[in-house]
Coordinates of C-alpha atoms and ligand atoms in Angstrom, one line a residue:
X1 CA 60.1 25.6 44.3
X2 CA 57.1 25.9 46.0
X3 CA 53.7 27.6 45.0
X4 CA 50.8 28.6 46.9
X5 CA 47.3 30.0 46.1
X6 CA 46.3 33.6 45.9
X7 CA 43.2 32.6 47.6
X8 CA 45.2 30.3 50.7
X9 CA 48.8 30.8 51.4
X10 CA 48.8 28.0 53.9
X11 CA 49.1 24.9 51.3
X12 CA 51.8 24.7 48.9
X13 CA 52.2 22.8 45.7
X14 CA 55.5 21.9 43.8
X15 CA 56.4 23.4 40.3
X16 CA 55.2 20.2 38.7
X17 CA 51.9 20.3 40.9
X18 CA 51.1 23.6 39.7
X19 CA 52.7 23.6 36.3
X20 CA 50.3 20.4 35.2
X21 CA 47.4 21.7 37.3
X22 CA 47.4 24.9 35.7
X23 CA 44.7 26.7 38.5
X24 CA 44.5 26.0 42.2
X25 CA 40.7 24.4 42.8
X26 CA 40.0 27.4 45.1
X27 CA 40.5 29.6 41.8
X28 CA 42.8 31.4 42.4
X29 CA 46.8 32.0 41.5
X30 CA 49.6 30.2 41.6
X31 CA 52.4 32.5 43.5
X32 CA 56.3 31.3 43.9
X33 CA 56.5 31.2 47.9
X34 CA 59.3 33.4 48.0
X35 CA 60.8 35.7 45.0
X36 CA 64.9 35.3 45.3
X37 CA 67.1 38.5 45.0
X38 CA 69.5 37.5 42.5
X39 CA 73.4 38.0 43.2
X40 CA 75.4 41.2 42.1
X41 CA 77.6 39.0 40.1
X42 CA 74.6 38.0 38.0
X43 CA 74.3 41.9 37.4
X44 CA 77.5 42.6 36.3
X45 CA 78.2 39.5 34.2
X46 CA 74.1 39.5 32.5
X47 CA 76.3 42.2 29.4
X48 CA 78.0 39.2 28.6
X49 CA 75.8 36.4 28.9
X50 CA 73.7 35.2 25.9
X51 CA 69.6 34.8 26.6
X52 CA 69.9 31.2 26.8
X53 CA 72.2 31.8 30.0
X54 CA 69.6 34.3 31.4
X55 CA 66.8 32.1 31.0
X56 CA 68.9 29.2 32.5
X57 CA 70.0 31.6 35.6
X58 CA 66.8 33.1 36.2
X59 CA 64.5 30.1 36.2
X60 CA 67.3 28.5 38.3
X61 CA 66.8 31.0 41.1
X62 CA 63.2 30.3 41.2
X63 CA 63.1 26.2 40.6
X64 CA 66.0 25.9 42.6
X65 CA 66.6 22.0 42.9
X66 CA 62.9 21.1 41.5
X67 CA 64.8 20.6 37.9
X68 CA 68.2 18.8 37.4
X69 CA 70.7 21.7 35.7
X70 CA 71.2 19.4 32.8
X71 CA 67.4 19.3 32.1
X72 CA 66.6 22.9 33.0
X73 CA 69.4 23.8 30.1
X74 CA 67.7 21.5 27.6
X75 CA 64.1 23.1 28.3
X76 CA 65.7 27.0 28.2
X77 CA 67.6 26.4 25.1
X78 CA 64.4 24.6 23.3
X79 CA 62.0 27.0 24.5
X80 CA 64.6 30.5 23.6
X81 CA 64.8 30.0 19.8
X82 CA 64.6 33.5 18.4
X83 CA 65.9 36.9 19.9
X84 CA 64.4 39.5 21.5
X85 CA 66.5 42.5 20.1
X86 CA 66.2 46.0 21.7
X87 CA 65.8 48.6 18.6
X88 CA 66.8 52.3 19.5
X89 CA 64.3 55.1 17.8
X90 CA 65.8 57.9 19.6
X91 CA 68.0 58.7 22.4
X92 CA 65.6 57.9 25.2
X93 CA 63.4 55.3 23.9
X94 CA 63.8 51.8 22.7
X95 CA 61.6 49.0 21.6
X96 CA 61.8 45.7 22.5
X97 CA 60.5 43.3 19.7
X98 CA 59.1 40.3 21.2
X99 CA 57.4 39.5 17.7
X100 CA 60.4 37.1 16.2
X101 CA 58.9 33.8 17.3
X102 CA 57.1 31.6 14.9
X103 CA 53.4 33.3 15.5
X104 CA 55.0 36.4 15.8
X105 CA 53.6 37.8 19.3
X106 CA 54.9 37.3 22.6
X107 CA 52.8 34.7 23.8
X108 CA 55.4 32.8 21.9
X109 CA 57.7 32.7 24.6
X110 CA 55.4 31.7 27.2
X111 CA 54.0 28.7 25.5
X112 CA 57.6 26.8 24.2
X113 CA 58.6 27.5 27.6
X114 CA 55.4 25.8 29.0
X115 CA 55.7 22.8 26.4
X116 CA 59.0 21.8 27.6
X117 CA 58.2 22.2 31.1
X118 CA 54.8 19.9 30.8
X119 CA 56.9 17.7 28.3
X120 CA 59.5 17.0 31.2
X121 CA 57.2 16.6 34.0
X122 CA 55.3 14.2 32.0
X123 CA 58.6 12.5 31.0
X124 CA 58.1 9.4 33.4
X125 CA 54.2 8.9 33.2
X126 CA 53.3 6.2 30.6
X127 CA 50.3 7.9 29.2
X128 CA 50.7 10.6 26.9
X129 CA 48.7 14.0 27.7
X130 CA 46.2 16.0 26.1
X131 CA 45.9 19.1 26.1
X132 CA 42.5 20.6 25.5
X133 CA 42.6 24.6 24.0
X134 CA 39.9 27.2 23.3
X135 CA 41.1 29.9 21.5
X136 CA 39.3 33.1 19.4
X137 CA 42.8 33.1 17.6
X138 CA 45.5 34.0 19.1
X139 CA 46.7 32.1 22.1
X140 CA 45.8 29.0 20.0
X141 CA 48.6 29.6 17.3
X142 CA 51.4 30.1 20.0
X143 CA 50.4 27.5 21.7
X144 CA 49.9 24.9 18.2
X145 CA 53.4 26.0 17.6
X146 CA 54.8 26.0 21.1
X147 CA 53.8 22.3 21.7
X148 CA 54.3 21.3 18.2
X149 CA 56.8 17.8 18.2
X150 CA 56.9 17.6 21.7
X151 CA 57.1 14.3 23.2
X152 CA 54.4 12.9 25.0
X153 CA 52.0 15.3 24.6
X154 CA 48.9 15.8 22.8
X155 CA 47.4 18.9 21.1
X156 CA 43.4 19.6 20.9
X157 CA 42.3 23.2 19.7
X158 CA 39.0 24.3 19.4
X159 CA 38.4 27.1 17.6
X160 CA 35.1 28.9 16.0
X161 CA 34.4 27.7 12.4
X162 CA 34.5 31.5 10.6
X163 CA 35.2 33.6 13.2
X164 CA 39.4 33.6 13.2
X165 CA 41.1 35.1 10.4
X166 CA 42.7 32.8 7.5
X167 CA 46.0 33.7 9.2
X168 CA 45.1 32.3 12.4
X169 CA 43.2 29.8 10.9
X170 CA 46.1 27.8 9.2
X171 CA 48.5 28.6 12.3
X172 CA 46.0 26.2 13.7
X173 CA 45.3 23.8 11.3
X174 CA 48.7 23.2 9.0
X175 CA 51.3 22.0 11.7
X176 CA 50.0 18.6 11.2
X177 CA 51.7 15.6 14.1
X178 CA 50.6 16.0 17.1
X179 CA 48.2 19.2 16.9
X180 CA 45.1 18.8 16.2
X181 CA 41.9 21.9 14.7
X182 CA 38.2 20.9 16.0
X183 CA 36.3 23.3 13.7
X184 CA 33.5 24.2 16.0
X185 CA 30.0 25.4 14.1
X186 CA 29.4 27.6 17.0
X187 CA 31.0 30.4 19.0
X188 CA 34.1 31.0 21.3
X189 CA 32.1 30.4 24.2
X190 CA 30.7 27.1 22.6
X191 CA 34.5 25.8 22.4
X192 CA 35.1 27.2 26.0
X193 CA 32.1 25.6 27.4
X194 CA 32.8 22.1 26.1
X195 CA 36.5 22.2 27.4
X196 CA 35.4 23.4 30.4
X197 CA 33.0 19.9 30.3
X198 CA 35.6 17.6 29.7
X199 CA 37.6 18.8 32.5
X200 CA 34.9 18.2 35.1
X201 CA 33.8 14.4 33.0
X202 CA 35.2 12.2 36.0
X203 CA 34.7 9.1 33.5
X204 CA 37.0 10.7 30.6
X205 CA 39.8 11.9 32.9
X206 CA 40.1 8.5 34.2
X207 CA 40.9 7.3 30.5
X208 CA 42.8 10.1 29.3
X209 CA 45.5 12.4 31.3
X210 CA 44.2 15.9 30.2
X211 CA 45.5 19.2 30.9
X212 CA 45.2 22.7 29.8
X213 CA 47.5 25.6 28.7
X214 CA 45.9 28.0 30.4
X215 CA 47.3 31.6 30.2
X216 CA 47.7 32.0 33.6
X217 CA 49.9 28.7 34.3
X218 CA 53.0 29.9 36.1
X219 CA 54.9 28.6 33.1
X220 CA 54.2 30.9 31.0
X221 CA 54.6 33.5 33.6
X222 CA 58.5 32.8 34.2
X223 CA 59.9 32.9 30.5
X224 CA 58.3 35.9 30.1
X225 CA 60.2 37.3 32.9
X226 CA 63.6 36.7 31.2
X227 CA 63.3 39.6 28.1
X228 CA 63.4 41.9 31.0
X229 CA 66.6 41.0 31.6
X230 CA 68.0 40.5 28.1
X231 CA 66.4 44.3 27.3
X232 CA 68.2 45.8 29.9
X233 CA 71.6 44.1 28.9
X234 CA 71.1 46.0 25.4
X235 CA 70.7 49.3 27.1
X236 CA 73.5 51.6 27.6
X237 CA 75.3 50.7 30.9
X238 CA 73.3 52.2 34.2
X239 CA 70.1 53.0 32.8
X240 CA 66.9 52.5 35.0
X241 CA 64.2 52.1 32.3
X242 CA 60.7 53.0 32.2
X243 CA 59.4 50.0 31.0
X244 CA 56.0 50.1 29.3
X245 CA 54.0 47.5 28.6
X246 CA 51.1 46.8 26.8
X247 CA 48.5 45.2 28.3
X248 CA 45.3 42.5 28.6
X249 CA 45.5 40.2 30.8
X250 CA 48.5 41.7 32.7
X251 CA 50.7 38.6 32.3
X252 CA 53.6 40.4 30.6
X253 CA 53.8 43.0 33.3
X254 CA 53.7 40.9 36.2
X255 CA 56.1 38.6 34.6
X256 CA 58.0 42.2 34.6
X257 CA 57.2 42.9 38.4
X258 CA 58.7 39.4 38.9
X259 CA 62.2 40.3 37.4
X260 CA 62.1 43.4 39.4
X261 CA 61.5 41.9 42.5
X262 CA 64.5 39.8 41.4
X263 CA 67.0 43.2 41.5
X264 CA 66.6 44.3 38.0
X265 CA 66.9 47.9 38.0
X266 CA 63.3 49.6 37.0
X267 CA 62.3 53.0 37.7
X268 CA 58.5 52.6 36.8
X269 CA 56.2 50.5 34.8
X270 CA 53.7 51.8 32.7
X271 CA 50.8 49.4 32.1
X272 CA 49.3 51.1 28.6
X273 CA 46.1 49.9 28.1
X274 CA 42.8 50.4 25.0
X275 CA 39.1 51.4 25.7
X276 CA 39.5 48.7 28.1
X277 CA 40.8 50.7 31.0
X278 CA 40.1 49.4 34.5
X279 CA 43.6 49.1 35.5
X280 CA 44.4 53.1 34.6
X281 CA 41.1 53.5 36.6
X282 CA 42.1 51.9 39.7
X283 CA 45.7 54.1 39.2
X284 CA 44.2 56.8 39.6
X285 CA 41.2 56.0 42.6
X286 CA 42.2 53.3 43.9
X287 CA 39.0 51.1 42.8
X288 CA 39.1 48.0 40.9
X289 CA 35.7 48.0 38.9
X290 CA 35.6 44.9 36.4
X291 CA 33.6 44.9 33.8
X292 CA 32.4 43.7 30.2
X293 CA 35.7 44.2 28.1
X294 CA 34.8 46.8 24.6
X295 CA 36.0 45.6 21.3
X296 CA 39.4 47.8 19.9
X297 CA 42.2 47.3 17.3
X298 CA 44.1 46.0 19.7
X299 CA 42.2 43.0 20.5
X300 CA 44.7 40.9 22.3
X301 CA 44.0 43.3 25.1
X302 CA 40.3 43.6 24.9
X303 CA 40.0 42.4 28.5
X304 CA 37.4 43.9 31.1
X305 CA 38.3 41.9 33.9
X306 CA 41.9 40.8 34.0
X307 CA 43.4 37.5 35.0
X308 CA 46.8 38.6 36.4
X309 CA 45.4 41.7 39.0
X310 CA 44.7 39.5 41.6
X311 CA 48.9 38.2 41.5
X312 CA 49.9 41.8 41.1
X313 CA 47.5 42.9 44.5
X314 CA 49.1 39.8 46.0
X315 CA 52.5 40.9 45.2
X316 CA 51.9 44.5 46.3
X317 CA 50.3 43.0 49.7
X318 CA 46.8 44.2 47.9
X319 CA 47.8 47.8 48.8
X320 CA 47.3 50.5 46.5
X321 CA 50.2 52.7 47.7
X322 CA 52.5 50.2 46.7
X323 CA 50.9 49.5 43.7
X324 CA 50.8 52.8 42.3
X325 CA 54.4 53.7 43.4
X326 CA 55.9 51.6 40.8
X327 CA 52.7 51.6 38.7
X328 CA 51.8 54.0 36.4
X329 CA 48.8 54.0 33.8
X330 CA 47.7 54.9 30.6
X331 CA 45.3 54.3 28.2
X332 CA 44.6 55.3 24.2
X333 CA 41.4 54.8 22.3
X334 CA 41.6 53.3 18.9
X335 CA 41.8 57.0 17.3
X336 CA 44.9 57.9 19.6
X337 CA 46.4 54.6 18.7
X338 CA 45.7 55.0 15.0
X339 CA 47.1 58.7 15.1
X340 CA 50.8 57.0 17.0
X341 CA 50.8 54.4 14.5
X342 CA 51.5 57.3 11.8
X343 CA 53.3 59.3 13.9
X344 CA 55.7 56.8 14.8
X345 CA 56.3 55.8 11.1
X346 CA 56.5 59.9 10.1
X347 CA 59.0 60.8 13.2
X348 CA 61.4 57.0 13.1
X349 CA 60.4 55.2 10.2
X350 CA 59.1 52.6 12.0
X351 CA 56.4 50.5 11.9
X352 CA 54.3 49.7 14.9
X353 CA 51.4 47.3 15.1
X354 CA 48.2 48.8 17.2
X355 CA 49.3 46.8 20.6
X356 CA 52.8 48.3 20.2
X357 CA 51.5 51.7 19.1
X358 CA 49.3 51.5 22.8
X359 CA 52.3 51.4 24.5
X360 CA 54.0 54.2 22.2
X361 CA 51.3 56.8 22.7
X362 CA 51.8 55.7 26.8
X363 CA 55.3 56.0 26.6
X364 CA 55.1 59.9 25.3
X365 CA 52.6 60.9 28.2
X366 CA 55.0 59.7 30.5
X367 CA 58.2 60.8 29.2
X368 CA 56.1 64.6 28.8
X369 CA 56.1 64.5 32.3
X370 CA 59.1 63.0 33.6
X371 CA 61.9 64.1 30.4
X372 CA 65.3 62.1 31.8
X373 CA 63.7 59.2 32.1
X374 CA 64.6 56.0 29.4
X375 CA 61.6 54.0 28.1
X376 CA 61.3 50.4 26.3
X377 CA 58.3 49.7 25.0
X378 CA 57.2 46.1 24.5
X379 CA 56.4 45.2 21.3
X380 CA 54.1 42.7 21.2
X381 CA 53.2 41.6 18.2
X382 CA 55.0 41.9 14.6
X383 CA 52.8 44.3 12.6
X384 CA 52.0 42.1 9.8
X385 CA 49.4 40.5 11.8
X386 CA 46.8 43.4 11.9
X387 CA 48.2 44.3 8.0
X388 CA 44.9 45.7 7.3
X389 CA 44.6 48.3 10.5
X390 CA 48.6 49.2 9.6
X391 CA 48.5 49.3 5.9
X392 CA 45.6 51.5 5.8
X393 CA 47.0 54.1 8.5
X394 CA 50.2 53.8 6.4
X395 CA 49.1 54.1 3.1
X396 CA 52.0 51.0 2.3
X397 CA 52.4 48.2 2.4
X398 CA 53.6 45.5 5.1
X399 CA 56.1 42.6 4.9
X400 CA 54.9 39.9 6.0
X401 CA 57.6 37.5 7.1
X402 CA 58.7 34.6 5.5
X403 CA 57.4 31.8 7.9
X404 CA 54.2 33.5 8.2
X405 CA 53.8 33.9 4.2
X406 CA 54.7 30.2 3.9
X407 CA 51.5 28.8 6.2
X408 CA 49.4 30.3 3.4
X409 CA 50.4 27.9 0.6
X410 CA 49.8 24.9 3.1
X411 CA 46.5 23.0 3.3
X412 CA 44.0 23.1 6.1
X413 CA 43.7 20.4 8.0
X414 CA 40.7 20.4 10.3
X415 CA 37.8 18.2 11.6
X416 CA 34.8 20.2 11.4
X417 CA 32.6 19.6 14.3
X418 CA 29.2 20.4 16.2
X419 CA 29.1 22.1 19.5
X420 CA 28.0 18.8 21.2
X421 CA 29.8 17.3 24.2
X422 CA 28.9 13.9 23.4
X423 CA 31.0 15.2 19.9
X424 CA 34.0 16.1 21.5
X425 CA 34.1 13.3 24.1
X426 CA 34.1 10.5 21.4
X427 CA 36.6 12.2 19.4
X428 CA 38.6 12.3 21.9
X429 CA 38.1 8.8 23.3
X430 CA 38.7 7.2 19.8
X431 CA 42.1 9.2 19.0
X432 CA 43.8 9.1 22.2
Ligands
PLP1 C1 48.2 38.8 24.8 C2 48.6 40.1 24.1 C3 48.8 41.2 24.9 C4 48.4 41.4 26.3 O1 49.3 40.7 27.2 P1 48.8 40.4 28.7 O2 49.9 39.6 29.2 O3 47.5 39.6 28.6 O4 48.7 41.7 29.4 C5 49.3 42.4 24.2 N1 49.6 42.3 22.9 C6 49.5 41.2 22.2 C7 49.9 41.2 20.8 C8 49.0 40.0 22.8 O5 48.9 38.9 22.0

């Protein structure tokens, strides 16, 4: 497989190249060369085929020879541990849960599947690597858990003493092995800024391999491409969905884009967004006008300049028409997404969380206009993560799943630190 830049399609770089590198030094995306079609007979078997064969087939088309078959199998089958089942609320609109991994959002998927591809390229080197992680929550768990127990590979996350929830705080800090909490006295951008430093300290990268797991690394784009797939297999036969997709960053739905352009039947994607709405804005004028992202209930897509536009203008050869013809966009301010967490749970008995209820409240503009079509709406996160947001819409109370329940009764395990580089660097020099 070869990738090039966003910003140069002249040089390419192999799988591992740009799996390990994470960005291109010109800043911009990594992009597969070419996008295969996949064959019919992939189409008409995929009703048969379990998600472990999907992922295999998939990633196969688009690594080609880069990863033995043997291998490729091992890293599919380690990465796709839990389901992603397709749950019907009424006749023309499903959800896809993409909560039943062990953090219980998405991001789950992209970061086991990015563990075992680092952990393989890495296989032959004899140093171990380290990966160095920011987080404000989120990303941090899947990632802790995604890389947890993988072989020859370090774990650093910084994260801002006080400012993640006790939830988030011990999906950080109780995994124990090779994951490791830094408890920063300071803020996100203090635990950003000093693994930004180490990256760019020559002296340090000489002693230690270090890497990142960036949200943008093309492994985490792939895996995320494969629940496309294994949603439509669950849908009655011959049904081109609506898919709608909750969105940030706009990972998820290029990672959807990417199945499409691999022949999976989609009439339209709806990228639902919060407050933070310059993706419906450039939908409808055709201007992309970043700015400062607003704080919502739906946090994990509180982004005001997102990562992924520039690979979905590159895909649609940065021309709006083509964007917009498979495009569509919507977006719901926190009252609009409290009133469709209700009204989900009053009309199906269903309980969305606020990401989810985004893409609900989308879903029900589009289908008022356009009433044959079939929607699935990604469900992104398991609503037991923003309990307090649902259980107060709802008036009940939320489950909270077993393995999520469990991290509560472990102890934290964290080395609190000041937001000094000289800090950071010596920790990391005396532990790795
Ligand atoms: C990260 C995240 C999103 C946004 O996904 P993008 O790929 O960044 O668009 C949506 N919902 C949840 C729960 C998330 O964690």
């Amino acid at each position: 497989m070869h990738l090039y830049s966003t910003r140069n399609k002249s040089g390419f770089v192999s799988l591992r190249e740009a799996v390990l590198k994470g960005l291109p030094d010109d800043n911009g995306l990594y992009m597969p060369e070419s996008i295969p079609q996949l064959p019919d007979s992939f189409f008409s078997s995929l009703r048969k085929m379990s998600f472990v064969e999907i992922g295999y087939a998939v990633s196969k088309a688009l690594f080609q020879e880069e990863i033995p078959d043997s291998n490729l199998i091992d890293i599919v089958s380690k990465a796709l541990t839990f389901p992603a089942p397709l749950v019907k609320l009424a006749d023309h609109t499903f959800i896809l849960e993409l909560f039943h991994g062990p953090s219980l959002a998405f991001k789950d998927f992209g970061a086991r599947f990015m563990a075992q591809l680092m952990s393989y390229f890495n296989r032959e080197e004899d140093r171990e690597l380290t990966i160095l992680v920011a987080t404000s929550g989120d990303t941090g768990g899947a990632v802790a858990a995604g890389f947890h127990n993988t072989p020859g590979i370090n774990i650093v996350i910084l994260y801002p003493s006080g400012k993640v929830s006790e939830l988030q705080e011990k999906q950080l800090t109780t995994l124990g092995g090779n994951v490791r909490a830094l408890e920063i006295q300071g803020t996100f951008d203090d635990c950003q800024a000093l693994v930004k430093q180490a990256f760019l300290d020559k002296e340090l990268n000489q002693r230690l391999r270090l890497s990142s797991a960036n949200s943008i690394n093309i492994a985490r784009l792939v895996p995320q491409s494969f629940y496309y797939f294994e949603a439509w297999k669950q849908l009655p036969e011959g049904t081109q969905p609506v898919f709608v997709v909750p969105s940030g960053n706009f990972g998820n739905l290029t990672a959807g884009i990417l199945a499409h352009k691999m022949g999976l039947p989609v009439q339209k994607f709806v990228a639902a967004t919060n407050a933070n709405d310059v993706v419906p804005k450039y939908v409808k004028t055709g201007k992309f006008n970043p700015r400062p992202s607003v704080q919502t209930i739906s946090n994990a897509m509180d982004v005001g300049n997102p990562s992924n536009f520039e690979r979905l203008q590159d895909i649609f050869g940065f021309t709006w028409n083509r964007f917009v013809e498979k495009i569509s966009s919507c977006s719901l301010d926190d009252d609009q997404t409290r009133a469709e967490i209700i009204k989900c749970y009053k009309d199906y008995n269903y309980i969305l969380d606020p990401h989810g209820a985004v893409g609900f409240g989308a879903w029900k503009a589009h289908l008022a206009s356009h009433p044959n079509s079939t929607g699935v709406i990604l469900e992104t996160a398991h609503p037991s993560k923003f309990i307090d947001e649902v259980e107060s819409n709802l008036g009940i109370k939320v489950k909270v799943p077993e393995r999520l329940a469990r991290l509560r009764e472990r102890p934290k395990d964290s080395v609190k630190m000041l937001p000094e580089y000289d800090k950071l660097k010596s920790y990391l020099v005396s532990n790795f």
